[in-house]
Short mmCIF file of C-alpha atoms in Angstrom, two decimals:
data_model
loop_
_atom_site.label_atom_id
_atom_site.label_comp_id
_atom_site.label_asym_id
_atom_site.label_seq_id
_atom_site.Cartn_x
_atom_site.Cartn_y
_atom_site.Cartn_z
CA MET A 297 -29.35 4.36 -20.98
CA SER A 298 -29.58 5.75 -17.44
CA SER A 299 -28.34 9.20 -16.47
CA LEU A 300 -25.14 9.69 -14.49
CA SER A 301 -27.01 10.76 -11.35
CA ALA A 302 -29.27 7.69 -11.56
CA THR A 303 -26.24 5.43 -12.03
CA VAL A 304 -24.48 6.92 -9.01
CA GLN A 305 -27.61 6.56 -6.90
CA ASN A 306 -27.95 2.95 -8.02
CA ILE A 307 -24.35 2.24 -6.98
CA PHE A 308 -24.97 3.72 -3.53
CA ASN A 309 -27.96 1.40 -3.17
CA GLU A 310 -25.69 -1.62 -3.74
CA PRO A 311 -27.18 -4.50 -1.67
CA GLY A 312 -23.86 -6.35 -1.81
CA CYS A 313 -22.33 -3.58 0.31
CA ALA A 314 -22.28 -4.64 3.98
CA LYS A 315 -22.83 -1.07 5.21
CA ASN A 316 -25.83 -0.57 2.94
CA GLY A 317 -27.21 -4.02 3.77
CA SER A 318 -27.38 -3.16 7.47
CA LYS A 319 -29.79 -0.26 6.82
CA SER A 320 -33.58 -0.38 6.95
CA GLU A 321 -35.53 -0.60 3.71
CA ALA A 322 -36.45 3.10 3.86
CA GLU A 323 -32.85 4.17 4.51
CA ARG A 324 -31.59 1.88 1.75
CA LYS A 325 -33.87 3.58 -0.79
CA LYS A 326 -32.32 6.93 0.11
CA GLY A 327 -28.84 5.58 -0.62
CA CYS A 328 -25.82 7.61 0.46
CA THR A 329 -27.32 11.05 -0.02
CA LYS A 330 -24.77 13.05 1.96
CA LEU A 331 -23.07 15.77 -0.05
CA LEU A 332 -19.51 15.33 -1.23
CA GLN A 333 -16.94 16.91 1.06
CA PRO A 334 -14.06 19.04 -0.25
CA GLY A 335 -11.00 16.87 -0.69
CA SER A 336 -12.94 13.62 -1.20
CA ALA A 337 -11.16 13.14 -4.54
CA ALA A 338 -7.69 14.00 -3.19
CA GLY A 339 -6.60 10.37 -3.30
CA GLY A 340 -7.84 10.03 -6.89
CA CYS A 341 -11.03 11.24 -8.55
CA ALA A 342 -13.81 9.17 -10.14
CA PHE A 343 -12.25 9.49 -13.59
CA ASP A 344 -8.94 8.22 -12.25
CA GLY A 345 -10.70 5.24 -10.64
CA ALA A 346 -12.51 4.34 -13.86
CA LYS A 347 -9.35 4.66 -15.94
CA ILE A 348 -7.19 2.43 -13.74
CA ALA A 349 -10.00 -0.15 -13.51
CA LEU A 350 -10.39 -0.46 -17.29
CA GLN A 351 -6.95 0.44 -18.65
CA PRO A 352 -5.70 -3.20 -18.34
CA PHE A 353 -8.01 -4.03 -21.30
CA THR A 354 -5.05 -4.62 -23.57
CA ASP A 355 -6.56 -4.46 -27.08
CA VAL A 356 -8.91 -1.54 -26.46
CA ALA A 357 -8.17 2.11 -27.33
CA HIS A 358 -8.68 4.26 -24.24
CA LEU A 359 -9.68 7.77 -25.32
CA VAL A 360 -9.86 10.51 -22.67
CA HIS A 361 -12.25 13.29 -23.63
CA GLY A 362 -10.95 16.35 -21.80
CA PRO A 363 -7.87 18.52 -21.30
CA ILE A 364 -4.55 16.78 -21.83
CA ALA A 365 -3.71 16.98 -18.11
CA CYS A 366 -6.39 14.38 -17.35
CA GLU A 367 -4.65 11.84 -19.56
CA GLY A 368 -1.25 12.81 -18.21
CA ASN A 369 -2.32 12.32 -14.60
CA SER A 370 -3.66 8.82 -15.23
CA TRP A 371 -1.15 7.60 -17.83
CA ASP A 372 0.17 4.14 -17.06
CA ASN A 373 -0.59 4.56 -13.36
CA ARG A 374 -1.32 0.89 -12.81
CA GLY A 375 1.56 -1.48 -13.49
CA ALA A 376 -0.55 -4.07 -15.29
CA ALA A 377 1.08 -6.47 -17.74
CA SER A 378 -0.14 -7.74 -21.11
CA SER A 379 0.43 -11.04 -22.90
CA GLY A 380 -0.81 -9.62 -26.18
CA SER A 381 -1.48 -6.19 -27.61
CA ASN A 382 0.15 -3.12 -26.10
CA LEU A 383 -2.41 -0.71 -27.52
CA TRP A 384 -3.58 0.07 -23.98
CA ARG A 385 -0.23 1.75 -23.29
CA THR A 386 -0.84 4.33 -26.02
CA ALA A 387 -2.35 7.54 -24.65
CA PHE A 388 -5.30 8.93 -26.60
CA THR A 389 -6.89 12.26 -25.66
CA THR A 390 -9.02 14.91 -27.36
CA ASP A 391 -6.86 17.61 -25.72
CA MET A 392 -9.71 20.09 -25.28
CA ASN A 393 -8.77 23.78 -25.36
CA GLU A 394 -10.49 27.09 -24.58
CA THR A 395 -12.29 27.18 -27.94
CA ASP A 396 -13.79 23.73 -27.34
CA ILE A 397 -15.04 24.85 -23.95
CA VAL A 398 -16.87 27.78 -25.57
CA PHE A 399 -18.27 25.98 -28.64
CA GLY A 400 -18.39 22.39 -27.32
CA GLY A 401 -16.07 19.45 -27.81
CA GLU A 402 -18.33 16.91 -29.51
CA ARG A 403 -16.88 17.53 -33.00
CA ARG A 404 -13.34 17.12 -31.67
CA LEU A 405 -14.39 13.85 -29.99
CA TRP A 406 -15.84 12.51 -33.24
CA LYS A 407 -12.63 13.33 -35.13
CA ALA A 408 -10.54 11.61 -32.44
CA ILE A 409 -12.64 8.43 -32.65
CA LYS A 410 -12.35 8.38 -36.45
CA GLU A 411 -8.57 8.85 -36.30
CA ILE A 412 -8.21 5.94 -33.86
CA VAL A 413 -10.31 3.69 -36.12
CA ASP A 414 -8.32 4.65 -39.22
CA LYS A 415 -4.88 4.23 -37.64
CA HIS A 416 -5.33 1.36 -35.16
CA ASP A 417 -8.70 -0.33 -35.89
CA PRO A 418 -9.13 -1.70 -32.33
CA PRO A 419 -11.98 -4.11 -31.47
CA ALA A 420 -13.49 -1.38 -29.25
CA ILE A 421 -12.92 2.16 -28.02
CA PHE A 422 -13.54 3.32 -24.44
CA VAL A 423 -14.35 7.04 -24.20
CA TYR A 424 -13.82 8.54 -20.74
CA GLN A 425 -15.93 11.53 -19.75
CA THR A 426 -14.02 14.04 -17.60
CA CYS A 427 -15.03 17.14 -15.63
CA VAL A 428 -14.78 19.81 -18.34
CA PRO A 429 -16.97 18.20 -21.06
CA ALA A 430 -19.44 17.07 -18.41
CA MET A 431 -19.81 20.63 -17.09
CA ILE A 432 -20.22 22.24 -20.53
CA GLY A 433 -22.80 19.62 -21.52
CA ASP A 434 -21.08 17.51 -24.21
CA ASP A 435 -23.36 14.58 -25.03
CA VAL A 436 -20.71 11.85 -24.99
CA ASN A 437 -23.35 9.10 -25.03
CA ALA A 438 -24.84 10.37 -28.28
CA VAL A 439 -21.45 10.76 -29.97
CA CYS A 440 -20.43 7.22 -28.96
CA LYS A 441 -23.72 5.76 -30.18
CA ALA A 442 -23.40 7.51 -33.54
CA ALA A 443 -19.75 6.46 -33.89
CA SER A 444 -20.63 2.82 -33.16
CA GLN A 445 -23.18 2.83 -35.96
CA ARG A 446 -20.91 4.69 -38.36
CA PHE A 447 -17.71 2.65 -37.83
CA GLY A 448 -19.28 -0.71 -37.02
CA LYS A 449 -17.46 -1.29 -33.75
CA PRO A 450 -18.30 -0.70 -30.07
CA VAL A 451 -17.55 2.81 -28.83
CA ILE A 452 -18.28 2.68 -25.11
CA PRO A 453 -18.96 5.83 -23.03
CA ILE A 454 -17.45 5.71 -19.53
CA ASN A 455 -19.36 8.38 -17.62
CA SER A 456 -17.07 9.11 -14.69
CA PRO A 457 -16.24 12.84 -14.45
CA GLY A 458 -13.92 13.45 -11.54
CA PHE A 459 -16.25 15.79 -9.64
CA VAL A 460 -18.82 13.06 -8.87
CA GLY A 461 -16.67 11.46 -6.18
CA SER A 462 -13.69 9.39 -5.19
CA LYS A 463 -11.58 6.86 -7.04
CA ASN A 464 -13.55 3.98 -5.55
CA LEU A 465 -16.78 5.36 -7.00
CA GLY A 466 -14.99 5.56 -10.35
CA ASN A 467 -14.14 1.84 -10.10
CA LYS A 468 -17.82 1.05 -9.75
CA LEU A 469 -18.86 3.43 -12.54
CA ALA A 470 -16.44 1.59 -14.81
CA GLY A 471 -18.10 -1.66 -13.78
CA GLU A 472 -21.51 -0.24 -14.59
CA ALA A 473 -20.30 0.70 -18.07
CA LEU A 474 -19.13 -2.89 -18.62
CA LEU A 475 -22.45 -4.28 -17.42
CA GLU A 476 -24.44 -1.93 -19.66
CA HIS A 477 -22.37 -2.01 -22.85
CA VAL A 478 -19.94 -4.95 -22.87
CA ILE A 479 -20.77 -8.02 -20.77
CA GLY A 480 -23.19 -10.32 -22.53
CA THR A 481 -22.87 -8.73 -25.97
CA ARG A 482 -20.99 -11.66 -27.54
CA GLU A 483 -20.91 -15.43 -27.27
CA PRO A 484 -17.69 -17.37 -26.58
CA ASP A 485 -16.28 -19.68 -29.25
CA ARG A 486 -16.66 -22.59 -26.82
CA THR A 487 -17.53 -23.24 -23.19
CA THR A 488 -16.39 -25.83 -20.64
CA PRO A 489 -17.60 -26.89 -17.18
CA TYR A 490 -14.41 -25.33 -15.81
CA ASP A 491 -14.88 -21.71 -16.97
CA ILE A 492 -14.45 -18.98 -14.35
CA ASN A 493 -14.26 -15.18 -14.16
CA LEU A 494 -11.78 -13.25 -12.01
CA ILE A 495 -13.27 -9.88 -11.06
CA GLY A 496 -11.22 -7.01 -9.65
CA GLU A 497 -7.87 -8.58 -10.57
CA TYR A 498 -5.54 -6.29 -12.55
CA ASN A 499 -2.47 -8.47 -13.24
CA ILE A 500 -0.10 -6.06 -11.50
CA SER A 501 3.45 -6.92 -12.59
CA GLY A 502 2.07 -10.15 -14.09
CA GLU A 503 0.61 -11.54 -10.85
CA LEU A 504 -2.17 -13.34 -12.69
CA TRP A 505 0.42 -15.45 -14.46
CA GLN A 506 1.72 -16.75 -11.12
CA VAL A 507 -1.68 -18.30 -10.38
CA LYS A 508 -2.65 -19.38 -13.88
CA PRO A 509 -0.30 -22.44 -14.05
CA SER A 510 -2.08 -24.06 -11.08
CA LEU A 511 -5.47 -23.38 -12.67
CA ASP A 512 -4.27 -24.72 -16.01
CA GLU A 513 -3.02 -27.91 -14.36
CA LEU A 514 -6.48 -28.45 -12.87
CA GLY A 515 -8.13 -27.76 -16.24
CA ILE A 516 -9.77 -24.58 -14.91
CA ARG A 517 -10.06 -21.97 -17.65
CA ILE A 518 -10.12 -18.23 -16.98
CA LEU A 519 -12.88 -17.25 -19.37
CA SER A 520 -12.26 -13.59 -18.56
CA CYS A 521 -10.31 -11.49 -16.11
CA ILE A 522 -11.84 -8.13 -15.34
CA SER A 523 -9.65 -6.48 -16.17
CA GLY A 524 -6.06 -7.73 -15.90
CA ASP A 525 -4.64 -8.78 -19.29
CA ALA A 526 -8.24 -8.60 -20.58
CA LYS A 527 -9.32 -8.81 -24.21
CA TYR A 528 -12.54 -7.14 -25.22
CA ARG A 529 -14.06 -10.30 -26.70
CA GLU A 530 -13.32 -12.32 -23.55
CA VAL A 531 -15.10 -9.85 -21.26
CA ALA A 532 -18.00 -9.47 -23.70
CA SER A 533 -18.60 -13.25 -23.45
CA SER A 534 -17.90 -13.55 -19.70
CA HIS A 535 -21.59 -14.11 -18.96
CA ARG A 536 -21.10 -17.80 -19.86
CA ALA A 537 -18.74 -18.55 -16.96
CA ARG A 538 -19.76 -21.17 -14.38
CA ALA A 539 -18.29 -19.41 -11.32
CA ALA A 540 -16.48 -16.22 -10.36
CA MET A 541 -13.93 -15.07 -7.82
CA LEU A 542 -14.11 -11.50 -6.57
CA VAL A 543 -10.60 -10.32 -5.76
CA CYS A 544 -11.42 -6.77 -4.60
CA SER A 545 -14.93 -6.13 -3.29
CA LYS A 546 -14.19 -2.44 -2.77
CA GLY A 547 -13.77 -1.98 -6.51
CA MET A 548 -16.24 -4.16 -8.40
CA ILE A 549 -18.69 -5.91 -6.10
CA ASN A 550 -21.50 -4.43 -8.22
CA VAL A 551 -20.21 -6.35 -11.25
CA ALA A 552 -20.05 -9.69 -9.40
CA ARG A 553 -23.47 -9.31 -7.81
CA LYS A 554 -25.28 -8.21 -10.98
CA MET A 555 -23.68 -11.01 -13.02
CA GLU A 556 -24.99 -13.44 -10.42
CA GLU A 557 -28.47 -11.90 -10.66
CA ARG A 558 -28.58 -11.75 -14.47
CA TYR A 559 -26.66 -14.87 -15.46
CA GLY A 560 -26.70 -17.07 -12.37
CA ILE A 561 -22.92 -17.02 -11.87
CA PRO A 562 -22.12 -17.67 -8.17
CA PHE A 563 -19.14 -15.82 -6.74
CA PHE A 564 -17.04 -15.60 -3.59
CA GLU A 565 -14.49 -13.09 -2.37
CA GLY A 566 -11.01 -14.50 -2.02
CA SER A 567 -7.33 -13.73 -2.20
CA PHE A 568 -4.22 -15.25 -3.72
CA TYR A 569 -1.86 -13.46 -1.32
CA GLY A 570 -0.22 -15.90 1.08
CA VAL A 571 -0.05 -19.68 1.15
CA GLN A 572 -3.22 -20.38 3.12
CA ASP A 573 -5.37 -17.85 1.23
CA SER A 574 -4.19 -19.25 -2.10
CA SER A 575 -5.18 -22.76 -1.02
CA ASP A 576 -8.56 -21.61 0.29
CA SER A 577 -9.32 -19.79 -2.97
CA LEU A 578 -8.45 -22.81 -5.12
CA ARG A 579 -10.72 -25.01 -2.99
CA GLN A 580 -13.55 -22.49 -3.24
CA ILE A 581 -13.24 -22.30 -7.02
CA ALA A 582 -13.27 -26.09 -7.29
CA ARG A 583 -16.28 -26.36 -4.99
CA LEU A 584 -18.35 -23.81 -6.95
CA LEU A 585 -17.49 -25.48 -10.26
CA VAL A 586 -18.49 -28.92 -8.97
CA GLU A 587 -21.78 -27.47 -7.71
CA ARG A 588 -22.34 -26.09 -11.23
CA GLY A 589 -21.75 -29.45 -12.93
CA ALA A 590 -17.98 -30.03 -13.13
CA PRO A 591 -16.76 -33.60 -12.44
CA GLN A 592 -16.44 -34.52 -8.76
CA ASP A 593 -12.80 -35.54 -9.13
CA LEU A 594 -11.87 -31.87 -9.44
CA LEU A 595 -11.97 -31.59 -5.64
CA GLY A 596 -9.45 -34.41 -5.15
CA ARG A 597 -7.14 -33.13 -7.86
CA THR A 598 -7.27 -29.65 -6.32
CA ASP A 599 -6.26 -30.98 -2.90
CA ALA A 600 -3.33 -32.83 -4.47
CA VAL A 601 -2.06 -29.72 -6.23
CA ILE A 602 -2.48 -27.67 -3.04
CA ALA A 603 -0.54 -30.21 -0.94
CA ARG A 604 2.35 -30.20 -3.40
CA GLU A 605 2.52 -26.42 -3.80
CA GLU A 606 2.20 -25.77 -0.06
CA ALA A 607 5.09 -28.15 0.66
CA ARG A 608 7.29 -26.35 -1.86
CA ALA A 609 6.35 -22.93 -0.54
CA TRP A 610 6.91 -23.77 3.14
CA ALA A 611 10.25 -25.36 2.35
CA ALA A 612 11.37 -22.21 0.53
CA ILE A 613 10.11 -19.87 3.28
CA LYS A 614 11.50 -21.84 6.25
CA PRO A 615 15.10 -20.44 6.12
CA TYR A 616 13.77 -16.89 6.37
CA LYS A 617 11.64 -17.36 9.48
CA SER A 618 14.63 -17.36 11.82
CA ARG A 619 15.91 -14.17 10.16
CA PHE A 620 12.52 -12.49 10.66
CA LYS A 621 12.22 -13.45 14.34
CA GLY A 622 11.36 -10.35 16.35
CA LYS A 623 10.99 -8.17 13.26
CA LYS A 624 7.97 -5.89 13.10
CA ALA A 625 6.18 -4.63 9.99
CA LEU A 626 3.81 -1.72 9.34
CA LEU A 627 1.36 -2.21 6.46
CA ILE A 628 -0.04 0.98 4.88
CA THR A 629 -2.39 -0.03 2.08
CA GLY A 630 -6.10 -0.64 1.63
CA GLY A 631 -8.83 -2.83 0.22
CA VAL A 632 -8.18 -6.54 -0.09
CA LYS A 633 -4.46 -6.14 0.69
CA SER A 634 -5.23 -4.78 4.17
CA TRP A 635 -6.09 -8.32 5.31
CA SER A 636 -4.72 -10.66 2.66
CA VAL A 637 -1.15 -9.35 2.92
CA VAL A 638 -1.44 -9.48 6.73
CA ALA A 639 -1.89 -13.24 6.50
CA ALA A 640 1.08 -13.54 4.14
CA LEU A 641 3.38 -11.54 6.44
CA GLN A 642 2.37 -13.56 9.48
CA GLU A 643 3.08 -16.76 7.59
CA ALA A 644 6.56 -15.41 6.92
CA GLY A 645 7.17 -14.92 10.66
CA LEU A 646 6.80 -11.13 10.86
CA GLU A 647 4.87 -9.34 13.59
CA LEU A 648 2.31 -6.77 12.37
CA VAL A 649 2.24 -3.58 14.43
CA GLY A 650 -0.58 -2.09 12.38
CA THR A 651 -2.44 -2.07 9.05
CA SER A 652 -4.36 0.73 7.40
CA VAL A 653 -8.06 0.27 6.68
CA LYS A 654 -8.95 3.57 5.00
CA LYS A 655 -10.07 1.80 1.81
CA SER A 656 -11.33 -1.39 3.47
CA THR A 657 -14.86 -2.71 3.82
CA ARG A 658 -16.41 -3.95 7.05
CA GLU A 659 -15.72 -7.54 5.94
CA ASP A 660 -12.08 -6.61 5.36
CA LYS A 661 -11.84 -5.33 8.94
CA GLU A 662 -13.41 -8.48 10.33
CA ARG A 663 -10.85 -10.58 8.48
CA ILE A 664 -8.05 -8.44 9.94
CA LYS A 665 -9.36 -9.19 13.44
CA GLU A 666 -9.36 -12.89 12.62
CA PHE A 667 -5.66 -12.73 11.73
CA MET A 668 -4.40 -10.14 14.23
CA GLY A 669 -6.86 -10.58 17.09
CA GLN A 670 -9.62 -8.35 18.41
CA ASP A 671 -7.07 -5.76 19.58
CA ALA A 672 -5.59 -5.38 16.09
CA HIS A 673 -4.19 -1.90 15.42
CA MET A 674 -6.30 -0.81 12.44
CA ILE A 675 -5.27 2.61 11.17
CA GLU A 676 -8.06 4.69 9.63
CA ASP A 677 -5.75 7.50 8.61
CA MET A 678 -2.12 8.18 9.53
CA SER A 679 -0.45 11.49 8.77
CA PRO A 680 3.12 11.51 7.42
CA ARG A 681 4.31 13.02 10.72
CA GLU A 682 2.77 10.17 12.75
CA MET A 683 4.18 7.64 10.33
CA TYR A 684 7.64 9.19 10.60
CA GLU A 685 7.57 9.21 14.41
CA MET A 686 6.50 5.58 14.47
CA LEU A 687 9.32 4.51 12.15
CA LYS A 688 11.93 6.78 13.73
CA GLY A 689 11.03 5.37 17.14
CA ALA A 690 11.84 1.85 15.84
CA LYS A 691 8.30 0.64 16.48
CA ALA A 692 8.48 -1.04 13.05
CA ASP A 693 11.51 -2.54 11.31
CA ILE A 694 10.01 -2.29 7.81
CA MET A 695 7.07 -0.55 6.16
CA LEU A 696 5.11 -1.97 3.25
CA SER A 697 3.08 0.66 1.41
CA GLY A 698 2.54 2.51 -1.83
CA GLY A 699 4.88 4.91 -3.52
CA LYS A 700 3.38 8.03 -1.91
CA SER A 701 4.70 7.15 1.57
CA GLN A 702 8.07 5.74 0.56
CA PHE A 703 9.82 9.05 1.23
CA VAL A 704 8.60 9.05 4.83
CA ALA A 705 10.32 5.70 5.36
CA LEU A 706 13.47 6.87 3.59
CA LYS A 707 13.60 10.00 5.74
CA ALA A 708 13.32 7.80 8.83
CA ALA A 709 16.10 5.54 7.44
CA THR A 710 13.75 2.55 7.65
CA PRO A 711 13.51 -0.33 5.13
CA TRP A 712 10.54 0.01 2.78
CA LEU A 713 8.87 -2.26 0.24
CA ASP A 714 6.33 -1.31 -2.43
CA ILE A 715 3.14 -3.36 -2.09
CA ASN A 716 0.81 -1.23 -4.20
CA GLN A 717 0.06 -0.93 -7.90
CA GLU A 718 3.39 0.68 -8.86
CA ARG A 719 5.48 -2.29 -7.70
CA CYS A 720 7.91 -4.11 -9.94
CA HIS A 721 7.51 -7.60 -8.43
CA ALA A 722 4.51 -9.95 -8.39
CA TYR A 723 3.49 -11.39 -5.01
CA MET A 724 0.45 -13.52 -5.83
CA GLY A 725 0.09 -17.27 -5.34
CA TYR A 726 2.61 -19.71 -3.92
CA VAL A 727 5.46 -18.46 -6.10
CA GLY A 728 4.58 -14.87 -5.31
CA MET A 729 4.63 -15.57 -1.57
CA ILE A 730 8.19 -16.83 -1.84
CA LYS A 731 9.13 -13.73 -3.85
CA LEU A 732 7.55 -11.46 -1.23
CA VAL A 733 9.59 -13.09 1.54
CA GLU A 734 12.77 -12.77 -0.51
CA GLU A 735 12.20 -9.07 -1.18
CA ILE A 736 11.43 -8.34 2.49
CA ASP A 737 14.63 -10.09 3.52
CA LYS A 738 16.64 -8.14 0.94
CA SER A 739 15.27 -4.88 2.24
CA LEU A 740 15.77 -5.71 5.93
CA SER A 741 19.29 -7.07 5.55
CA ASN A 742 20.55 -4.46 3.10
CA PRO A 743 23.80 -3.00 4.55
CA MET A 744 22.74 0.37 3.18
CA TRP A 745 20.51 1.03 6.19
CA GLU A 746 23.40 0.79 8.66
CA GLN A 747 25.32 3.29 6.57
CA VAL A 748 22.52 5.83 6.08
CA ARG A 749 21.83 5.87 9.82
CA ARG A 750 25.36 7.08 10.52
CA PRO A 751 26.03 10.83 10.60
CA ALA A 752 27.20 12.20 7.27
CA PRO A 753 30.98 12.73 7.05
CA TRP A 754 30.58 16.52 7.04
CA GLU A 755 28.25 16.32 10.05
CA ALA A 756 30.75 14.20 11.98
CA LEU A 757 33.55 16.66 11.11
CA ALA A 758 31.45 19.60 12.23
CA ARG A 759 30.70 17.92 15.53
CA ALA A 760 34.38 17.12 16.07
CA LYS A 761 35.37 20.74 15.40
CA LEU A 762 32.71 22.02 17.76
CA HIS A 763 33.92 19.64 20.45
CA MET A 764 37.56 20.69 19.99
CA GLN A 765 36.56 24.34 20.38
CA SER A 766 34.79 23.74 23.70
CA PRO A 767 36.52 24.50 27.06
CA ALA A 768 36.13 20.87 28.10
CA ALA A 769 38.11 19.74 25.03
CA GLU A 770 40.96 22.17 25.82
CA ILE A 771 41.15 20.91 29.38
CA THR A 772 41.20 17.30 28.24
CA CYS A 773 44.06 17.97 25.82
CA GLU A 774 46.20 19.93 28.39
CA PRO A 775 47.08 18.03 31.65
CA ALA A 776 48.07 21.26 33.41
CA LEU A 777 44.71 22.84 32.59
CA ALA A 778 42.92 19.72 33.72
CA GLU A 779 44.72 19.79 37.11
CA THR A 780 43.99 23.48 37.58
CA ALA A 781 40.29 22.90 36.81
CA ARG A 782 40.17 19.99 39.26
CA ARG A 783 41.71 22.02 42.11
CA ALA A 784 39.39 24.97 41.44
CA ARG A 785 36.25 22.92 42.05
CA LYS A 786 34.28 24.03 45.11
CA ILE A 787 33.96 21.25 47.66
CA CYS A 788 30.41 22.15 48.66
CA HIS A 789 27.39 24.06 47.46
CA CYS A 790 28.25 26.87 49.88
CA ASN A 791 31.24 27.71 47.63
CA THR A 792 33.37 28.96 50.56
CA VAL A 793 36.52 27.05 49.72
CA ASP A 794 37.95 25.12 46.78
CA LEU A 795 39.45 21.63 46.64
CA GLY A 796 43.00 22.85 46.01
CA THR A 797 43.10 24.92 49.23
CA ILE A 798 41.96 21.96 51.34
CA GLU A 799 44.52 19.61 49.77
CA ASP A 800 47.38 22.11 50.25
CA ALA A 801 46.53 22.52 53.95
CA ILE A 802 46.40 18.77 54.51
CA TYR A 803 49.75 18.21 52.78
CA ALA A 804 51.51 21.17 54.50
CA HIS A 805 50.39 20.50 58.09
CA GLY A 806 49.64 16.79 58.07
CA LEU A 807 46.03 17.42 59.05
CA ARG A 808 43.93 14.37 59.98
CA SER A 809 40.55 15.70 61.20
CA VAL A 810 37.81 18.05 60.11
CA GLU A 811 38.48 20.36 63.05
CA GLU A 812 42.16 20.69 62.11
CA VAL A 813 41.19 21.52 58.50
CA LYS A 814 38.79 24.21 59.67
CA GLU A 815 41.51 25.79 61.79
CA HIS A 816 43.85 26.19 58.82
CA THR A 817 41.29 27.07 56.07
CA ASP A 818 38.11 29.07 55.44
CA ALA A 819 35.96 25.89 55.49
CA VAL A 820 33.94 26.83 58.52
CA GLY A 821 30.42 25.78 57.43
CA GLY A 822 28.92 22.62 58.84
CA CYS A 823 27.75 21.71 55.34
CA CYS A 824 31.37 21.09 54.28
CA LYS A 825 31.96 18.36 56.85
CA ARG A 826 31.04 15.31 54.73
CA ARG A 827 33.11 16.48 51.75
CA ILE A 828 36.17 17.24 53.95
CA GLU A 829 35.93 13.75 55.45
CA ASP A 830 36.04 12.22 51.94
CA ILE A 831 39.13 14.29 51.08
CA LEU A 832 40.89 13.30 54.30
CA VAL A 833 40.28 9.58 53.60
CA SER A 834 41.87 9.83 50.16
CA SER A 835 44.81 12.11 51.22
CA PRO A 836 48.45 10.86 51.53
CA SER A 837 48.39 11.60 55.28
CA ALA A 838 45.45 9.24 55.79
CA MET A 839 47.17 6.52 53.78
CA LEU A 840 50.34 6.95 55.90
CA GLN A 841 48.34 6.68 59.11
CA ALA A 842 46.64 3.51 57.90
CA ALA A 843 50.06 2.02 57.14
CA GLU A 844 51.31 2.78 60.68
#
């Protein structure tokens, strides 16, 4: 069993990583040796990443060894769905206190494991190492090994204390734990030429079940999904699959690559978001299976299913395209969704003004350029203030993002749709694409937005009162005051004479020229000439002369 530091170093040397693959051999051996920067775990620590990656194991007990706050912060934070046991939704923690920190928490961990076995008897227990027990030196590996022997069931240590790095590193540490302790430890009851693994798919809101009917129709069996709706036994026997699809390379590329090295399982990275990506992924799966020995007719049957499902999807989406004409969307997400959802939105007829790439790989960025062009607006990091100004300036008609930025959109009175792990709707596959379009249309056309953009009733009343109290409002309401204000206006910037004096002189003496006006008034400056001429043209005397 390798140490935590050796495991982290091994992950940073990942040859499947495009950034690492571009280095020289000497640089690759060094790995990513730069020190962690303060705030690198602000978007989620390594423990959080490991927990959300493995929590969708539905029949496993997930035990967090640490203070209760660690379990509270990660409880149910990925909206995965289960078709079987709901044990994964039960929070287990050792709830370490000050005494445990002084004397060690290994005894408390042992008691917690025993209590879980006695009360729930799960097929396996995952024990998550957090910062506090890691810093005081609790030997979680030894406790788990002893518990496995004592209780006759796998007790798997997940060494991912939060201080080692970001959430993405935690995803990979979770994958390493599966490779070391779970995958390949059991044999499946049966195998077929159509067995596949889905890696990095978490069945958010039941998305996996939107794709599964098409796979079932083709006879393709999901031997294991890592880790959406996963059962321990399925993942333990996943080494017998014939092919694999990697859904999120940012999270578990180390799992896909090492399974290919150890068990000869070829894989590709694909997406089930959008019509075209769904079709491409089905064809890729069929091609890999045929290359591994599946009957050749699988390719033809796959094309037939794709043609039928595409026709249904395009027919359902067509009415919305005219409604989306000219509408612009801002996509704030990361990883595989930064490019796969772009394709789906473009298929729906929306224009993308930008997509975030903070959590995206170099391959993800290249795919974005394929969809949006070489001048694609890829956002590395956008502050809430910049996001607000962009939405308030109507540069985007709708924002698709995670829950953390929804309040920015609401403050800007802009439609918003959840596209991240907290969402309540599933958007995968052909059916999911139709659902995505429907939800976008509901958000854009909701009459609420027109109402919330209006001033609040009390604000409108305050403005009206302020207006009524102004001198201009008094003049408008009183004709006599309005006439007095009009006559008091100075006719020129020299301010020597007002309009009322000029008009009175014209009416009293029947004046018809500038010289005559100057003789009877104080308008002696040459600068007043043009204004006096305008007054003379519009005076009753001028009109009478024109009539004669």
